[in-house]
């Protein structure tokens, strides 16, 4: 659910992202003020975000020389992304926000990528960010040319439908994944959301913050066993 009214410009912001194959965090100090600065970490990793995110935050808080109690806003990407990665980021952000007595807000992971694309490829026209998640399924969302305002919610689209999906909104496809032509590929260095971009989006760009509820567009790959099936090694017979 979107915030009502104008999003206030916070002075100190902590931002997190663990939605895809990376772990990143950033602290924005005095954002909007004369001493505005950002310290950030970004580390590519397929797994291990749960073990890394809190030590990363501690490193940044120490480097920024700010107390957690001075953080006004904890921002997090709430998906779409991997099921586990999305949960890790949101759980960490909620815990940090409660501990700091700070506001919690979220943005789409695709919103962060869109902003990065807009800065790197300022060609004009709306952007359809498309991320190949396998099984011929694409996470897609359309944004304004600046990569700030979402024109659509994030959606799960078949790879066969992505061109028509973008065309329906008059947007150009900017994509990540092996099944897209090279001319629409997102540059490698901006394919993954970076928490430093998230800090800028929620302060300088005044992007509309959303709730911290996770955005899951498809079911997790790992599912619990059905209750009506016997478990391995439990035949119901006594030896």
Coordinates of N, CA, C and O in Angstrom, one line a residue, residues 41-117:
X41 N 28.1 -0.4 0.5 CA 28.8 -1.6 0.2 C 27.9 -2.4 -0.8 O 26.7 -2.4 -0.7
X42 N 28.5 -3.0 -1.8 CA 27.8 -3.9 -2.7 C 28.7 -5.1 -3.0 O 29.9 -5.0 -3.4
X43 N 28.1 -6.3 -2.7 CA 28.9 -7.5 -2.9 C 28.0 -8.5 -3.7 O 27.0 -8.9 -3.2
X44 N 28.5 -8.9 -4.9 CA 27.8 -10.0 -5.6 C 27.9 -11.3 -4.8 O 28.9 -11.7 -4.3
X45 N 26.7 -12.0 -4.7 CA 26.7 -13.3 -4.1 C 25.4 -14.0 -4.4 O 24.4 -13.4 -4.3
X46 N 25.5 -15.3 -4.7 CA 24.3 -16.1 -5.0 C 23.6 -16.5 -3.8 O 22.4 -16.6 -3.7
X47 N 24.4 -16.8 -2.7 CA 23.8 -17.2 -1.4 C 24.7 -16.5 -0.3 O 25.7 -15.9 -0.6
X48 N 24.2 -16.6 0.9 CA 24.9 -16.0 2.0 C 24.5 -14.6 2.5 O 25.1 -14.1 3.4
X49 N 23.5 -14.1 1.9 CA 23.0 -12.8 2.3 C 22.6 -12.7 3.7 O 22.8 -11.7 4.4
X50 N 22.0 -13.8 4.2 CA 21.5 -13.8 5.6 C 22.7 -13.6 6.6 O 22.5 -12.9 7.6
X51 N 23.8 -14.2 6.3 CA 25.0 -14.1 7.1 C 25.7 -12.8 7.0 O 26.4 -12.3 7.9
X52 N 25.6 -12.1 5.8 CA 26.4 -11.0 5.5 C 25.7 -9.6 5.8 O 26.4 -8.6 6.1
X53 N 24.4 -9.5 5.7 CA 23.7 -8.2 5.7 C 23.9 -7.5 7.0 O 24.2 -6.3 7.0
X54 N 23.8 -8.1 8.1 CA 23.9 -7.4 9.4 C 25.4 -6.9 9.7 O 25.6 -5.8 10.1
X55 N 26.4 -7.8 9.4 CA 27.8 -7.3 9.6 C 28.0 -6.1 8.6 O 28.8 -5.2 8.9
X56 N 27.5 -6.2 7.4 CA 27.7 -5.1 6.4 C 27.1 -3.8 7.0 O 27.7 -2.7 6.9
X57 N 25.9 -3.9 7.5 CA 25.3 -2.7 8.1 C 26.2 -2.1 9.3 O 26.4 -0.9 9.4
X58 N 26.7 -3.0 10.1 CA 27.5 -2.6 11.2 C 28.8 -1.9 10.7 O 29.2 -0.8 11.3
X59 N 29.4 -2.4 9.6 CA 30.5 -1.8 9.1 C 30.2 -0.4 8.6 O 31.0 0.6 8.8
X60 N 29.1 -0.2 7.9 CA 28.7 1.1 7.4 C 28.3 2.1 8.4 O 28.7 3.3 8.3
X61 N 27.7 1.7 9.5 CA 27.3 2.6 10.6 C 28.6 3.1 11.2 O 28.7 4.3 11.6
X62 N 29.6 2.2 11.4 CA 30.9 2.6 11.9 C 31.6 3.6 11.0 O 32.1 4.6 11.5
X63 N 31.6 3.2 9.7 CA 32.3 4.1 8.8 C 31.6 5.5 8.7 O 32.3 6.5 8.5
X64 N 30.3 5.5 8.7 CA 29.6 6.8 8.6 C 29.6 7.6 9.9 O 29.3 8.8 9.9
X65 N 30.1 6.9 11.0 CA 30.2 7.6 12.3 C 28.8 8.2 12.7 O 28.7 9.3 13.1
X66 N 27.8 7.3 12.6 CA 26.4 7.7 13.0 C 25.9 6.7 13.9 O 26.2 5.5 13.8
X67 N 25.1 7.1 14.8 CA 24.4 6.1 15.7 C 23.1 5.6 15.1 O 22.5 6.4 14.4
X68 N 22.8 4.4 15.3 CA 21.6 3.8 14.7 C 20.4 4.6 15.2 O 19.4 4.7 14.5
X69 N 20.4 5.2 16.4 CA 19.3 6.0 16.9 C 19.1 7.2 16.1 O 18.0 7.9 16.2
X70 N 20.0 7.6 15.3 CA 19.9 8.8 14.4 C 19.3 8.5 13.0 O 19.1 9.5 12.3
X71 N 19.1 7.3 12.8 CA 18.5 6.9 11.5 C 17.0 7.2 11.4 O 16.3 6.8 12.3
X72 N 16.6 8.0 10.4 CA 15.2 8.4 10.3 C 14.4 7.4 9.5 O 13.2 7.3 9.8
X73 N 15.0 6.7 8.6 CA 14.3 5.8 7.7 C 15.1 4.6 7.3 O 16.3 4.8 7.0
X74 N 14.5 3.4 7.4 CA 15.1 2.2 6.9 C 14.4 1.8 5.7 O 13.2 1.6 5.7
X75 N 15.1 1.9 4.5 CA 14.4 1.5 3.2 C 14.9 0.2 2.7 O 16.1 -0.1 2.9
X76 N 14.1 -0.6 2.1 CA 14.4 -1.9 1.6 C 13.7 -2.2 0.3 O 12.6 -1.7 0.1
X77 N 14.4 -3.0 -0.5 CA 13.7 -3.5 -1.7 C 12.8 -4.7 -1.3 O 13.4 -5.6 -0.6
X78 N 11.6 -4.7 -1.6 CA 10.7 -5.7 -1.1 C 10.3 -6.7 -2.2 O 9.2 -7.4 -2.1
X79 N 11.1 -6.8 -3.2 CA 10.8 -7.7 -4.3 C 10.3 -6.9 -5.5 O 10.2 -5.7 -5.5
X80 N 10.1 -7.6 -6.6 CA 10.3 -9.0 -6.8 C 11.7 -9.4 -6.8 O 12.6 -8.6 -7.0
X81 N 12.0 -10.7 -6.6 CA 13.3 -11.3 -6.6 C 13.2 -12.7 -6.2 O 12.2 -13.3 -6.3
X82 N 14.3 -13.3 -5.7 CA 14.3 -14.6 -5.2 C 13.4 -14.7 -3.9 O 13.4 -13.7 -3.1
X83 N 12.8 -15.7 -3.6 CA 11.9 -15.9 -2.5 C 12.7 -15.7 -1.2 O 12.4 -14.9 -0.3
X84 N 13.8 -16.4 -1.1 CA 14.6 -16.3 0.1 C 15.3 -14.9 0.3 O 15.3 -14.3 1.4
X85 N 15.9 -14.4 -0.8 CA 16.6 -13.2 -0.7 C 15.6 -12.0 -0.3 O 16.0 -11.2 0.5
X86 N 14.4 -12.0 -0.9 CA 13.5 -11.0 -0.5 C 13.1 -11.0 1.0 O 13.1 -10.0 1.6
X87 N 12.9 -12.2 1.5 CA 12.6 -12.4 2.9 C 13.7 -11.9 3.8 O 13.5 -11.3 4.8
X88 N 14.9 -12.2 3.4 CA 16.1 -11.8 4.2 C 16.2 -10.3 4.4 O 16.3 -9.8 5.5
X89 N 16.0 -9.6 3.3 CA 16.1 -8.1 3.3 C 15.1 -7.5 4.1 O 15.3 -6.6 4.9
X90 N 13.8 -8.0 3.9 CA 12.7 -7.4 4.7 C 12.8 -7.7 6.2 O 12.6 -6.8 7.0
X91 N 13.2 -8.9 6.5 CA 13.3 -9.2 7.9 C 14.4 -8.4 8.6 O 14.2 -7.9 9.7
X92 N 15.5 -8.2 7.9 CA 16.6 -7.4 8.4 C 16.2 -5.9 8.6 O 16.4 -5.3 9.6
X93 N 15.5 -5.4 7.6 CA 15.0 -4.0 7.6 C 14.0 -3.8 8.8 O 14.1 -2.8 9.5
X94 N 13.1 -4.7 8.9 CA 12.1 -4.6 10.0 C 12.8 -4.5 11.4 O 12.5 -3.7 12.2
X95 N 13.8 -5.5 11.6 CA 14.5 -5.5 12.9 C 15.3 -4.2 13.1 O 15.2 -3.7 14.2
X96 N 15.9 -3.8 12.1 CA 16.7 -2.5 12.2 C 15.9 -1.3 12.5 O 16.2 -0.4 13.3
X97 N 14.7 -1.2 11.8 CA 13.8 -0.1 12.0 C 13.3 -0.1 13.4 O 13.2 1.0 14.0
X98 N 12.9 -1.2 13.9 CA 12.3 -1.3 15.3 C 13.4 -0.9 16.3 O 13.2 -0.1 17.2
X99 N 14.6 -1.4 16.1 CA 15.7 -1.1 17.0 C 16.1 0.3 17.0 O 16.5 0.9 18.1
X100 N 16.0 1.0 15.9 CA 16.4 2.4 15.7 C 15.3 3.3 16.0 O 15.5 4.5 16.1
X101 N 14.0 2.8 16.1 CA 12.9 3.7 16.3 C 12.7 4.5 15.0 O 12.2 5.6 15.1
X102 N 13.0 3.9 13.9 CA 12.9 4.6 12.6 C 11.7 4.1 11.8 O 11.1 3.1 12.0
X103 N 11.4 4.9 10.8 CA 10.3 4.6 9.9 C 10.8 3.5 8.9 O 12.0 3.5 8.6
X104 N 9.9 2.6 8.5 CA 10.3 1.5 7.5 C 9.5 1.8 6.2 O 8.3 2.1 6.2
X105 N 10.2 1.8 5.1 CA 9.6 1.9 3.8 C 10.2 1.1 2.8 O 11.4 0.6 3.0
X106 N 9.6 0.8 1.7 CA 10.1 -0.1 0.7 C 9.8 0.4 -0.7 O 8.9 1.2 -1.0
X107 N 10.6 -0.1 -1.7 CA 10.5 0.2 -3.1 C 10.7 -1.1 -3.8 O 11.4 -2.0 -3.4
X108 N 10.1 -1.2 -5.0 CA 10.4 -2.4 -5.9 C 11.8 -2.5 -6.3 O 12.5 -1.5 -6.5
X109 N 12.3 -3.7 -6.3 CA 13.7 -3.9 -6.7 C 13.9 -3.5 -8.2 O 14.9 -3.0 -8.6
X110 N 12.8 -3.6 -9.0 CA 12.9 -3.2 -10.4 C 12.9 -1.7 -10.5 O 13.5 -1.1 -11.5
X111 N 12.4 -1.0 -9.5 CA 12.5 0.5 -9.5 C 13.9 1.0 -9.3 O 14.4 1.9 -10.0
X112 N 14.7 0.3 -8.5 CA 16.1 0.6 -8.3 C 16.9 0.4 -9.6 O 17.7 1.2 -10.0
X113 N 16.6 -0.8 -10.2 CA 17.3 -1.1 -11.5 C 16.9 0.0 -12.6 O 17.7 0.4 -13.3
X114 N 15.6 0.3 -12.6 CA 15.2 1.3 -13.6 C 15.9 2.7 -13.4 O 16.3 3.3 -14.4
X115 N 16.1 3.1 -12.2 CA 16.8 4.3 -11.9 C 18.2 4.2 -12.4 O 18.8 5.2 -13.0
X116 N 18.9 3.1 -12.2 CA 20.2 2.9 -12.6 C 20.3 2.9 -14.1 O 21.3 3.4 -14.7
X117 N 19.4 2.3 -14.8 CA 19.3 2.3 -16.2 C 19.1 3.7 -16.8 O 19.8 4.1 -17.7

